[in-house]
Amino acid sequence: MIKRPLTKPLKLILLEILNKRMDLPHDQKLYYSQLKKGYEGEMMFDALTEKLSCDCYILNGLRFEFNNTTFQIDSMIAMQQTLYINEVKNFEGDYFYENGKFYSRNGSERKDPLVQLERSSSQLRQLLHHLGYKIKVESYVVHINPEFTLYQAPLDAPIIFPTQINRYINNLNRIPTILNRKHEILCGKLISLHVEEDPYAKLPPYKYGGMRKGFTCAICNSFAISVHGQHCVCEDCGHVESVESAVLRIVWEIKMLFPELKITTNLVYDWCGGVGDKKRIRRILGKHFRLVGAHQWAYFE
Ligand SMILES: [Zn+2]
């Protein structure tokens, strides 16, 4: 049973919009692609844990602030005797361990997922102790990408390789487990302790004027959109979307990037790249939002 569904991180959503509408600095572009890849990996693992038929709770994407530090748990599977902690990695290519350190094939040292896992499970054990719970914690680094190879991995390291994931899930399914009220309370408590990361922290500086305006395709992000009557057509992938839905996506993007801006017809018209007509935009906004104020001070919320 899924107690906390996987949701797309707000920071990833923001970077997606920024990447589309401005030239991200190189390091932010890299960070964006890592976040995206990480999230894709979590979705893949989530799809597998959804197949669990045993009595368990699945808690995704928890982040705690405890002991003056923060730690994150990608996927937690709560069963009768044990909490299974999964640190999901979507690495691709060849990696190796040497003298207890983790490297990518070209020899550059990388953040060791085992160290990260050890840290987060230790923090979790302390948090559970603090809450007065005695439940076993078993933790694993799960490498989800079938194109990942790790050389010289310590044999006894808690690593689940792509070829072992199905077996891991099947083994979990076979463990006898019955959850009771205590587990329910514990999971509710952990969910309530989740602290959302500020998605606006550490974003590259951006300004309204620096954003590339215009309709974009909901599928391929292309700006090559032509409006035909009630529809927007993507000239790159052929995707067809109603103007109404495209305008609502634009409003959503403005609200995400500039929460302080008031939504007005002129603003949305400008963001649409001056395509279409203002009357239609006003009608769409009027249908979905409440008009506040009058004349040139009117805005929608
Ligand atoms: Zn398209």
PDB file of C-alpha atoms and ligand atoms in Angstrom:
ATOM      1  CA  MET A   1       0.000   0.000   0.000  1.00  0.00           C
ATOM      2  CA  ILE A   2       1.422   3.376  -0.995  1.00  0.00           C
ATOM      3  CA  LYS A   3       1.393   5.773   1.911  1.00  0.00           C
ATOM      4  CA  ARG A   4       3.379   8.522   0.296  1.00  0.00           C
ATOM      5  CA  PRO A   5       3.312   8.615  -3.489  1.00  0.00           C
ATOM      6  CA  LEU A   6       6.298   9.704  -5.514  1.00  0.00           C
ATOM      7  CA  THR A   7       5.911  13.266  -6.750  1.00  0.00           C
ATOM      8  CA  LYS A   8       8.058  15.279  -9.085  1.00  0.00           C
ATOM      9  CA  PRO A   9      10.313  17.579  -7.034  1.00  0.00           C
ATOM     10  CA  LEU A  10       9.330  21.242  -7.381  1.00  0.00           C
ATOM     11  CA  LYS A  11      12.946  22.150  -7.995  1.00  0.00           C
ATOM     12  CA  LEU A  12      13.015  19.832 -11.004  1.00  0.00           C
ATOM     13  CA  ILE A  13       9.803  21.412 -12.311  1.00  0.00           C
ATOM     14  CA  LEU A  14      11.313  24.897 -11.938  1.00  0.00           C
ATOM     15  CA  LEU A  15      14.557  23.918 -13.648  1.00  0.00           C
ATOM     16  CA  GLU A  16      12.583  22.301 -16.464  1.00  0.00           C
ATOM     17  CA  ILE A  17      10.758  25.567 -17.149  1.00  0.00           C
ATOM     18  CA  LEU A  18      13.956  27.624 -16.822  1.00  0.00           C
ATOM     19  CA  ASN A  19      15.912  25.286 -19.079  1.00  0.00           C
ATOM     20  CA  LYS A  20      13.233  25.749 -21.708  1.00  0.00           C
ATOM     21  CA  ARG A  21      12.971  29.528 -21.408  1.00  0.00           C
ATOM     22  CA  MET A  22      16.560  30.624 -20.785  1.00  0.00           C
ATOM     23  CA  ASP A  23      20.170  29.495 -21.214  1.00  0.00           C
ATOM     24  CA  LEU A  24      21.041  27.824 -17.939  1.00  0.00           C
ATOM     25  CA  PRO A  25      24.631  28.210 -16.716  1.00  0.00           C
ATOM     26  CA  HIS A  26      26.648  25.033 -17.376  1.00  0.00           C
ATOM     27  CA  ASP A  27      26.689  23.835 -13.747  1.00  0.00           C
ATOM     28  CA  GLN A  28      22.909  24.328 -13.439  1.00  0.00           C
ATOM     29  CA  LYS A  29      22.341  22.464 -16.688  1.00  0.00           C
ATOM     30  CA  LEU A  30      24.350  19.589 -15.296  1.00  0.00           C
ATOM     31  CA  TYR A  31      22.483  19.728 -11.998  1.00  0.00           C
ATOM     32  CA  TYR A  32      19.178  19.769 -13.886  1.00  0.00           C
ATOM     33  CA  SER A  33      20.065  16.682 -15.913  1.00  0.00           C
ATOM     34  CA  GLN A  34      21.221  14.866 -12.749  1.00  0.00           C
ATOM     35  CA  LEU A  35      17.971  15.713 -10.946  1.00  0.00           C
ATOM     36  CA  LYS A  36      15.959  14.597 -13.959  1.00  0.00           C
ATOM     37  CA  LYS A  37      17.847  11.346 -14.251  1.00  0.00           C
ATOM     38  CA  GLY A  38      17.535  10.709 -10.517  1.00  0.00           C
ATOM     39  CA  TYR A  39      13.790  11.255 -10.658  1.00  0.00           C
ATOM     40  CA  GLU A  40      13.454   8.927 -13.657  1.00  0.00           C
ATOM     41  CA  GLY A  41      15.291   6.272 -11.653  1.00  0.00           C
ATOM     42  CA  GLU A  42      12.969   6.748  -8.701  1.00  0.00           C
ATOM     43  CA  MET A  43       9.966   6.391 -11.000  1.00  0.00           C
ATOM     44  CA  MET A  44      11.362   3.127 -12.344  1.00  0.00           C
ATOM     45  CA  PHE A  45      11.884   1.770  -8.850  1.00  0.00           C
ATOM     46  CA  ASP A  46       8.487   3.036  -7.743  1.00  0.00           C
ATOM     47  CA  ALA A  47       6.837   1.104 -10.573  1.00  0.00           C
ATOM     48  CA  LEU A  48       8.510  -2.058  -9.258  1.00  0.00           C
ATOM     49  CA  THR A  49       7.575  -1.536  -5.615  1.00  0.00           C
ATOM     50  CA  GLU A  50       3.985  -0.981  -6.679  1.00  0.00           C
ATOM     51  CA  LYS A  51       3.971  -4.668  -7.538  1.00  0.00           C
ATOM     52  CA  LEU A  52       4.515  -5.641  -3.913  1.00  0.00           C
ATOM     53  CA  SER A  53       1.501  -7.618  -2.789  1.00  0.00           C
ATOM     54  CA  CYS A  54       2.627  -8.244   0.799  1.00  0.00           C
ATOM     55  CA  ASP A  55       1.309  -6.235   3.728  1.00  0.00           C
ATOM     56  CA  CYS A  56       3.572  -3.184   3.635  1.00  0.00           C
ATOM     57  CA  TYR A  57       3.587   0.580   3.434  1.00  0.00           C
ATOM     58  CA  ILE A  58       5.600   2.378   0.780  1.00  0.00           C
ATOM     59  CA  LEU A  59       6.830   5.868   1.604  1.00  0.00           C
ATOM     60  CA  ASN A  60       8.563   7.787  -1.154  1.00  0.00           C
ATOM     61  CA  GLY A  61      10.765  10.885  -1.112  1.00  0.00           C
ATOM     62  CA  LEU A  62      11.039  11.610   2.608  1.00  0.00           C
ATOM     63  CA  ARG A  63      13.318  14.380   3.815  1.00  0.00           C
ATOM     64  CA  PHE A  64      13.993  14.962   7.483  1.00  0.00           C
ATOM     65  CA  GLU A  65      15.650  17.665   9.504  1.00  0.00           C
ATOM     66  CA  PHE A  66      17.009  16.085  12.634  1.00  0.00           C
ATOM     67  CA  ASN A  67      20.102  16.542  14.817  1.00  0.00           C
ATOM     68  CA  ASN A  68      20.858  19.811  13.020  1.00  0.00           C
ATOM     69  CA  THR A  69      21.250  18.008   9.746  1.00  0.00           C
ATOM     70  CA  THR A  70      19.046  16.939   6.861  1.00  0.00           C
ATOM     71  CA  PHE A  71      18.779  13.534   5.285  1.00  0.00           C
ATOM     72  CA  GLN A  72      16.683  12.049   2.564  1.00  0.00           C
ATOM     73  CA  ILE A  73      15.158   8.651   1.952  1.00  0.00           C
ATOM     74  CA  ASP A  74      14.197   7.859  -1.623  1.00  0.00           C
ATOM     75  CA  SER A  75      12.020   4.871  -0.900  1.00  0.00           C
ATOM     76  CA  MET A  76      11.065   3.254   2.387  1.00  0.00           C
ATOM     77  CA  ILE A  77       9.211  -0.039   2.540  1.00  0.00           C
ATOM     78  CA  ALA A  78       7.751  -0.614   5.980  1.00  0.00           C
ATOM     79  CA  MET A  79       7.075  -4.209   6.919  1.00  0.00           C
ATOM     80  CA  GLN A  80       6.207  -5.875  10.204  1.00  0.00           C
ATOM     81  CA  GLN A  81       9.744  -6.395  11.518  1.00  0.00           C
ATOM     82  CA  THR A  82      11.823  -4.104   9.353  1.00  0.00           C
ATOM     83  CA  LEU A  83      11.999  -0.797   7.537  1.00  0.00           C
ATOM     84  CA  TYR A  84      13.710  -1.295   4.188  1.00  0.00           C
ATOM     85  CA  ILE A  85      15.498   1.852   3.064  1.00  0.00           C
ATOM     86  CA  ASN A  86      16.335   2.173  -0.602  1.00  0.00           C
ATOM     87  CA  GLU A  87      18.741   4.743  -1.968  1.00  0.00           C
ATOM     88  CA  VAL A  88      17.908   4.646  -5.671  1.00  0.00           C
ATOM     89  CA  LYS A  89      20.650   5.491  -8.177  1.00  0.00           C
ATOM     90  CA  ASN A  90      20.208   5.861 -11.908  1.00  0.00           C
ATOM     91  CA  PHE A  91      23.891   5.862 -12.856  1.00  0.00           C
ATOM     92  CA  GLU A  92      24.859   4.788 -16.346  1.00  0.00           C
ATOM     93  CA  GLY A  93      28.193   3.415 -17.541  1.00  0.00           C
ATOM     94  CA  ASP A  94      31.171   1.910 -15.731  1.00  0.00           C
ATOM     95  CA  TYR A  95      32.216   2.636 -12.173  1.00  0.00           C
ATOM     96  CA  PHE A  96      34.659   1.026  -9.789  1.00  0.00           C
ATOM     97  CA  TYR A  97      35.680   0.831  -6.144  1.00  0.00           C
ATOM     98  CA  GLU A  98      39.322   1.159  -5.154  1.00  0.00           C
ATOM     99  CA  ASN A  99      40.655   1.416  -1.615  1.00  0.00           C
ATOM    100  CA  GLY A 100      37.141   2.061  -0.357  1.00  0.00           C
ATOM    101  CA  LYS A 101      36.544   4.921  -2.748  1.00  0.00           C
ATOM    102  CA  PHE A 102      34.047   5.180  -5.566  1.00  0.00           C
ATOM    103  CA  TYR A 103      35.160   6.257  -9.050  1.00  0.00           C
ATOM    104  CA  SER A 104      33.669   6.612 -12.493  1.00  0.00           C
ATOM    105  CA  ARG A 105      35.487   4.839 -15.328  1.00  0.00           C
ATOM    106  CA  ASN A 106      37.574   7.894 -16.233  1.00  0.00           C
ATOM    107  CA  GLY A 107      39.080   7.831 -12.754  1.00  0.00           C
ATOM    108  CA  SER A 108      37.287  10.795 -11.212  1.00  0.00           C
ATOM    109  CA  GLU A 109      36.146  10.195  -7.664  1.00  0.00           C
ATOM    110  CA  ARG A 110      32.386  10.392  -7.137  1.00  0.00           C
ATOM    111  CA  LYS A 111      30.148  10.724  -4.125  1.00  0.00           C
ATOM    112  CA  ASP A 112      29.922   7.196  -2.768  1.00  0.00           C
ATOM    113  CA  PRO A 113      26.271   6.106  -2.546  1.00  0.00           C
ATOM    114  CA  LEU A 114      27.236   3.631   0.203  1.00  0.00           C
ATOM    115  CA  VAL A 115      28.498   6.483   2.377  1.00  0.00           C
ATOM    116  CA  GLN A 116      25.339   8.440   1.672  1.00  0.00           C
ATOM    117  CA  LEU A 117      23.246   5.388   2.571  1.00  0.00           C
ATOM    118  CA  GLU A 118      25.179   4.732   5.766  1.00  0.00           C
ATOM    119  CA  ARG A 119      24.669   8.336   6.822  1.00  0.00           C
ATOM    120  CA  SER A 120      20.938   8.436   6.121  1.00  0.00           C
ATOM    121  CA  SER A 121      20.204   5.082   7.729  1.00  0.00           C
ATOM    122  CA  SER A 122      22.204   6.040  10.808  1.00  0.00           C
ATOM    123  CA  GLN A 123      20.241   9.282  11.047  1.00  0.00           C
ATOM    124  CA  LEU A 124      16.993   7.391  10.600  1.00  0.00           C
ATOM    125  CA  ARG A 125      17.862   4.920  13.360  1.00  0.00           C
ATOM    126  CA  GLN A 126      18.552   7.837  15.699  1.00  0.00           C
ATOM    127  CA  LEU A 127      15.289   9.485  14.721  1.00  0.00           C
ATOM    128  CA  LEU A 128      13.363   6.249  15.362  1.00  0.00           C
ATOM    129  CA  HIS A 129      15.084   5.881  18.729  1.00  0.00           C
ATOM    130  CA  HIS A 130      14.186   9.484  19.530  1.00  0.00           C
ATOM    131  CA  LEU A 131      10.545   8.751  18.654  1.00  0.00           C
ATOM    132  CA  GLY A 132      10.624   5.672  20.879  1.00  0.00           C
ATOM    133  CA  TYR A 133      10.423   3.014  18.169  1.00  0.00           C
ATOM    134  CA  LYS A 134      12.385  -0.198  18.135  1.00  0.00           C
ATOM    135  CA  ILE A 135      12.230  -1.469  14.590  1.00  0.00           C
ATOM    136  CA  LYS A 136      15.021  -2.888  12.467  1.00  0.00           C
ATOM    137  CA  VAL A 137      16.357  -0.784   9.600  1.00  0.00           C
ATOM    138  CA  GLU A 138      17.849  -2.522   6.572  1.00  0.00           C
ATOM    139  CA  SER A 139      19.235  -0.327   3.873  1.00  0.00           C
ATOM    140  CA  TYR A 140      20.326  -0.788   0.295  1.00  0.00           C
ATOM    141  CA  VAL A 141      21.718   1.169  -2.593  1.00  0.00           C
ATOM    142  CA  VAL A 142      19.576   0.165  -5.555  1.00  0.00           C
ATOM    143  CA  HIS A 143      21.165   0.675  -8.973  1.00  0.00           C
ATOM    144  CA  ILE A 144      18.208   0.795 -11.304  1.00  0.00           C
ATOM    145  CA  ASN A 145      19.854   1.477 -14.669  1.00  0.00           C
ATOM    146  CA  PRO A 146      20.438  -1.690 -16.737  1.00  0.00           C
ATOM    147  CA  GLU A 147      23.429   0.067 -18.380  1.00  0.00           C
ATOM    148  CA  PHE A 148      25.257   0.371 -15.047  1.00  0.00           C
ATOM    149  CA  THR A 149      28.323  -1.727 -14.312  1.00  0.00           C
ATOM    150  CA  LEU A 150      30.317  -1.656 -11.084  1.00  0.00           C
ATOM    151  CA  TYR A 151      33.771  -3.226 -10.875  1.00  0.00           C
ATOM    152  CA  GLN A 152      35.405  -4.364  -7.654  1.00  0.00           C
ATOM    153  CA  ALA A 153      32.322  -3.876  -5.566  1.00  0.00           C
ATOM    154  CA  PRO A 154      32.822  -5.205  -2.036  1.00  0.00           C
ATOM    155  CA  LEU A 155      30.979  -8.540  -1.977  1.00  0.00           C
ATOM    156  CA  ASP A 156      29.140  -7.884   1.251  1.00  0.00           C
ATOM    157  CA  ALA A 157      28.145  -4.309   0.401  1.00  0.00           C
ATOM    158  CA  PRO A 158      24.403  -3.605   0.594  1.00  0.00           C
ATOM    159  CA  ILE A 159      24.058  -3.027  -3.138  1.00  0.00           C
ATOM    160  CA  ILE A 160      21.200  -4.254  -5.327  1.00  0.00           C
ATOM    161  CA  PHE A 161      22.285  -4.412  -8.958  1.00  0.00           C
ATOM    162  CA  PRO A 162      19.899  -4.030 -11.899  1.00  0.00           C
ATOM    163  CA  THR A 163      19.983  -7.784 -12.427  1.00  0.00           C
ATOM    164  CA  GLN A 164      18.988  -8.402  -8.801  1.00  0.00           C
ATOM    165  CA  ILE A 165      16.087  -5.984  -8.395  1.00  0.00           C
ATOM    166  CA  ASN A 166      13.343  -8.414  -9.394  1.00  0.00           C
ATOM    167  CA  ARG A 167      14.759 -10.969  -6.985  1.00  0.00           C
ATOM    168  CA  TYR A 168      14.916  -8.330  -4.251  1.00  0.00           C
ATOM    169  CA  ILE A 169      11.254  -7.410  -4.764  1.00  0.00           C
ATOM    170  CA  ASN A 170      10.225 -11.078  -4.946  1.00  0.00           C
ATOM    171  CA  ASN A 171      12.114 -11.814  -1.727  1.00  0.00           C
ATOM    172  CA  LEU A 172      10.372  -8.930   0.041  1.00  0.00           C
ATOM    173  CA  ASN A 173       7.057 -10.316  -1.158  1.00  0.00           C
ATOM    174  CA  ARG A 174       7.814 -13.650   0.503  1.00  0.00           C
ATOM    175  CA  ILE A 175       8.597 -12.253   3.964  1.00  0.00           C
ATOM    176  CA  PRO A 176       5.695 -12.957   6.341  1.00  0.00           C
ATOM    177  CA  THR A 177       4.357  -9.599   7.480  1.00  0.00           C
ATOM    178  CA  ILE A 178       1.255  -8.243   9.147  1.00  0.00           C
ATOM    179  CA  LEU A 179       1.044  -4.533   9.862  1.00  0.00           C
ATOM    180  CA  ASN A 180      -0.834  -3.203  12.848  1.00  0.00           C
ATOM    181  CA  ARG A 181      -1.925   0.133  14.279  1.00  0.00           C
ATOM    182  CA  LYS A 182       1.599   0.787  15.569  1.00  0.00           C
ATOM    183  CA  HIS A 183       3.047   0.674  12.060  1.00  0.00           C
ATOM    184  CA  GLU A 184       0.299   2.950  10.841  1.00  0.00           C
ATOM    185  CA  ILE A 185       1.107   5.504  13.544  1.00  0.00           C
ATOM    186  CA  LEU A 186       4.846   5.272  12.895  1.00  0.00           C
ATOM    187  CA  CYS A 187       4.410   5.861   9.146  1.00  0.00           C
ATOM    188  CA  GLY A 188       1.996   8.727   9.791  1.00  0.00           C
ATOM    189  CA  LYS A 189       4.541  10.230  12.169  1.00  0.00           C
ATOM    190  CA  LEU A 190       7.385   9.933   9.637  1.00  0.00           C
ATOM    191  CA  ILE A 191       5.234  11.509   6.917  1.00  0.00           C
ATOM    192  CA  SER A 192       4.333  14.374   9.253  1.00  0.00           C
ATOM    193  CA  LEU A 193       8.037  14.978   9.947  1.00  0.00           C
ATOM    194  CA  HIS A 194       8.853  15.349   6.255  1.00  0.00           C
ATOM    195  CA  VAL A 195      10.297  18.793   5.495  1.00  0.00           C
ATOM    196  CA  GLU A 196      10.022  20.048   1.935  1.00  0.00           C
ATOM    197  CA  GLU A 197      13.200  21.524   0.503  1.00  0.00           C
ATOM    198  CA  ASP A 198      12.912  25.174  -0.549  1.00  0.00           C
ATOM    199  CA  PRO A 199      12.694  24.712  -4.333  1.00  0.00           C
ATOM    200  CA  TYR A 200      13.786  28.304  -4.993  1.00  0.00           C
ATOM    201  CA  ALA A 201      17.026  27.991  -3.032  1.00  0.00           C
ATOM    202  CA  LYS A 202      20.155  27.787  -5.176  1.00  0.00           C
ATOM    203  CA  LEU A 203      18.351  28.364  -8.468  1.00  0.00           C
ATOM    204  CA  PRO A 204      20.293  30.428 -10.998  1.00  0.00           C
ATOM    205  CA  PRO A 205      19.239  34.089 -10.986  1.00  0.00           C
ATOM    206  CA  TYR A 206      16.442  34.719 -13.484  1.00  0.00           C
ATOM    207  CA  LYS A 207      14.340  37.697 -14.478  1.00  0.00           C
ATOM    208  CA  TYR A 208      10.999  38.064 -16.189  1.00  0.00           C
ATOM    209  CA  GLY A 209      12.615  39.993 -19.038  1.00  0.00           C
ATOM    210  CA  GLY A 210      15.163  37.250 -19.638  1.00  0.00           C
ATOM    211  CA  MET A 211      12.575  34.548 -20.264  1.00  0.00           C
ATOM    212  CA  ARG A 212      11.896  33.380 -23.795  1.00  0.00           C
ATOM    213  CA  LYS A 213       8.187  33.990 -24.308  1.00  0.00           C
ATOM    214  CA  GLY A 214       5.781  31.946 -26.376  1.00  0.00           C
ATOM    215  CA  PHE A 215       3.636  28.826 -26.378  1.00  0.00           C
ATOM    216  CA  THR A 216       5.567  25.585 -25.998  1.00  0.00           C
ATOM    217  CA  CYS A 217       4.682  22.001 -26.801  1.00  0.00           C
ATOM    218  CA  ALA A 218       3.494  19.983 -23.791  1.00  0.00           C
ATOM    219  CA  ILE A 219       5.323  16.934 -25.114  1.00  0.00           C
ATOM    220  CA  CYS A 220       8.607  18.057 -26.711  1.00  0.00           C
ATOM    221  CA  ASN A 221       8.954  21.621 -25.309  1.00  0.00           C
ATOM    222  CA  SER A 222       9.339  23.050 -28.816  1.00  0.00           C
ATOM    223  CA  PHE A 223       8.500  26.711 -29.397  1.00  0.00           C
ATOM    224  CA  ALA A 224       7.423  25.960 -32.980  1.00  0.00           C
ATOM    225  CA  ILE A 225       3.717  26.180 -32.204  1.00  0.00           C
ATOM    226  CA  SER A 226       1.089  27.413 -34.620  1.00  0.00           C
ATOM    227  CA  VAL A 227      -2.412  28.317 -33.537  1.00  0.00           C
ATOM    228  CA  HIS A 228      -5.280  27.016 -35.662  1.00  0.00           C
ATOM    229  CA  GLY A 229      -8.678  28.068 -34.341  1.00  0.00           C
ATOM    230  CA  GLN A 230      -9.091  26.456 -30.925  1.00  0.00           C
ATOM    231  CA  HIS A 231      -5.912  24.402 -31.186  1.00  0.00           C
ATOM    232  CA  CYS A 232      -2.162  24.735 -30.866  1.00  0.00           C
ATOM    233  CA  VAL A 233      -0.221  22.436 -33.166  1.00  0.00           C
ATOM    234  CA  CYS A 234       3.439  21.541 -32.613  1.00  0.00           C
ATOM    235  CA  GLU A 235       5.322  21.772 -35.882  1.00  0.00           C
ATOM    236  CA  ASP A 236       8.060  19.518 -34.543  1.00  0.00           C
ATOM    237  CA  CYS A 237       6.183  16.540 -33.114  1.00  0.00           C
ATOM    238  CA  GLY A 238       2.636  17.117 -34.321  1.00  0.00           C
ATOM    239  CA  HIS A 239       1.128  17.231 -30.829  1.00  0.00           C
ATOM    240  CA  VAL A 240      -2.223  19.017 -30.728  1.00  0.00           C
ATOM    241  CA  GLU A 241      -3.412  20.813 -27.606  1.00  0.00           C
ATOM    242  CA  SER A 242      -6.359  23.120 -27.032  1.00  0.00           C
ATOM    243  CA  VAL A 243      -5.456  26.824 -26.747  1.00  0.00           C
ATOM    244  CA  GLU A 244      -7.216  26.786 -23.387  1.00  0.00           C
ATOM    245  CA  SER A 245      -4.947  24.113 -21.984  1.00  0.00           C
ATOM    246  CA  ALA A 246      -1.831  25.788 -23.457  1.00  0.00           C
ATOM    247  CA  VAL A 247      -2.809  29.111 -21.858  1.00  0.00           C
ATOM    248  CA  LEU A 248      -3.421  27.403 -18.503  1.00  0.00           C
ATOM    249  CA  ARG A 249       0.039  25.826 -18.687  1.00  0.00           C
ATOM    250  CA  ILE A 250       1.499  29.270 -19.328  1.00  0.00           C
ATOM    251  CA  VAL A 251      -0.306  30.635 -16.255  1.00  0.00           C
ATOM    252  CA  TRP A 252       1.022  27.750 -14.212  1.00  0.00           C
ATOM    253  CA  GLU A 253       4.587  28.440 -15.416  1.00  0.00           C
ATOM    254  CA  ILE A 254       4.319  32.131 -14.494  1.00  0.00           C
ATOM    255  CA  LYS A 255       2.978  31.222 -11.056  1.00  0.00           C
ATOM    256  CA  MET A 256       5.795  28.723 -10.533  1.00  0.00           C
ATOM    257  CA  LEU A 257       8.602  31.085 -11.571  1.00  0.00           C
ATOM    258  CA  PHE A 258       7.173  34.370 -10.305  1.00  0.00           C
ATOM    259  CA  PRO A 259       4.813  33.591  -7.414  1.00  0.00           C
ATOM    260  CA  GLU A 260       4.703  37.298  -6.533  1.00  0.00           C
ATOM    261  CA  LEU A 261       3.331  38.410  -9.922  1.00  0.00           C
ATOM    262  CA  LYS A 262      -0.372  39.099 -10.309  1.00  0.00           C
ATOM    263  CA  ILE A 263      -1.938  37.222 -13.195  1.00  0.00           C
ATOM    264  CA  THR A 264      -3.388  39.706 -15.662  1.00  0.00           C
ATOM    265  CA  THR A 265      -4.568  39.327 -19.228  1.00  0.00           C
ATOM    266  CA  ASN A 266      -1.694  41.499 -20.474  1.00  0.00           C
ATOM    267  CA  LEU A 267       0.889  39.471 -18.573  1.00  0.00           C
ATOM    268  CA  VAL A 268      -0.381  36.159 -19.948  1.00  0.00           C
ATOM    269  CA  TYR A 269      -0.687  37.638 -23.425  1.00  0.00           C
ATOM    270  CA  ASP A 270       2.921  38.794 -23.220  1.00  0.00           C
ATOM    271  CA  TRP A 271       4.074  35.402 -21.923  1.00  0.00           C
ATOM    272  CA  CYS A 272       2.232  33.725 -24.811  1.00  0.00           C
ATOM    273  CA  GLY A 273       4.535  35.735 -27.067  1.00  0.00           C
ATOM    274  CA  GLY A 274       1.768  38.032 -28.259  1.00  0.00           C
ATOM    275  CA  VAL A 275       0.134  35.157 -30.158  1.00  0.00           C
ATOM    276  CA  GLY A 276      -3.636  34.738 -30.219  1.00  0.00           C
ATOM    277  CA  ASP A 277      -5.976  37.424 -29.038  1.00  0.00           C
ATOM    278  CA  LYS A 278      -6.347  39.062 -25.671  1.00  0.00           C
ATOM    279  CA  LYS A 279     -10.100  38.575 -25.602  1.00  0.00           C
ATOM    280  CA  ARG A 280      -9.723  34.828 -25.752  1.00  0.00           C
ATOM    281  CA  ILE A 281      -7.054  34.864 -23.045  1.00  0.00           C
ATOM    282  CA  ARG A 282      -9.314  37.004 -20.837  1.00  0.00           C
ATOM    283  CA  ARG A 283     -12.184  34.547 -21.418  1.00  0.00           C
ATOM    284  CA  ILE A 284     -10.006  31.547 -20.500  1.00  0.00           C
ATOM    285  CA  LEU A 285      -8.701  33.273 -17.366  1.00  0.00           C
ATOM    286  CA  GLY A 286     -12.225  34.299 -16.388  1.00  0.00           C
ATOM    287  CA  LYS A 287     -13.377  30.704 -16.684  1.00  0.00           C
ATOM    288  CA  HIS A 288     -10.664  29.282 -14.427  1.00  0.00           C
ATOM    289  CA  PHE A 289      -9.781  32.070 -12.016  1.00  0.00           C
ATOM    290  CA  ARG A 290     -11.538  34.695  -9.974  1.00  0.00           C
ATOM    291  CA  LEU A 291     -11.297  38.274 -11.175  1.00  0.00           C
ATOM    292  CA  VAL A 292     -10.217  40.670  -8.432  1.00  0.00           C
ATOM    293  CA  GLY A 293     -10.444  44.458  -8.787  1.00  0.00           C
ATOM    294  CA  ALA A 294     -11.504  46.441 -11.799  1.00  0.00           C
ATOM    295  CA  HIS A 295     -10.146  48.119 -14.935  1.00  0.00           C
ATOM    296  CA  GLN A 296      -6.383  48.350 -15.232  1.00  0.00           C
ATOM    297  CA  TRP A 297      -5.889  47.055 -11.663  1.00  0.00           C
ATOM    298  CA  ALA A 298      -7.822  43.842 -12.286  1.00  0.00           C
ATOM    299  CA  TYR A 299      -6.027  40.552 -11.849  1.00  0.00           C
ATOM    300  CA  PHE A 300      -6.932  36.886 -11.596  1.00  0.00           C
ATOM    301  CA  GLU A 301      -6.377  34.521  -8.689  1.00  0.00           C
TER     302      GLU A 301
HETATM  303 ZN    ZN B   1       6.047  18.883 -29.839  1.00  0.00          ZN
END
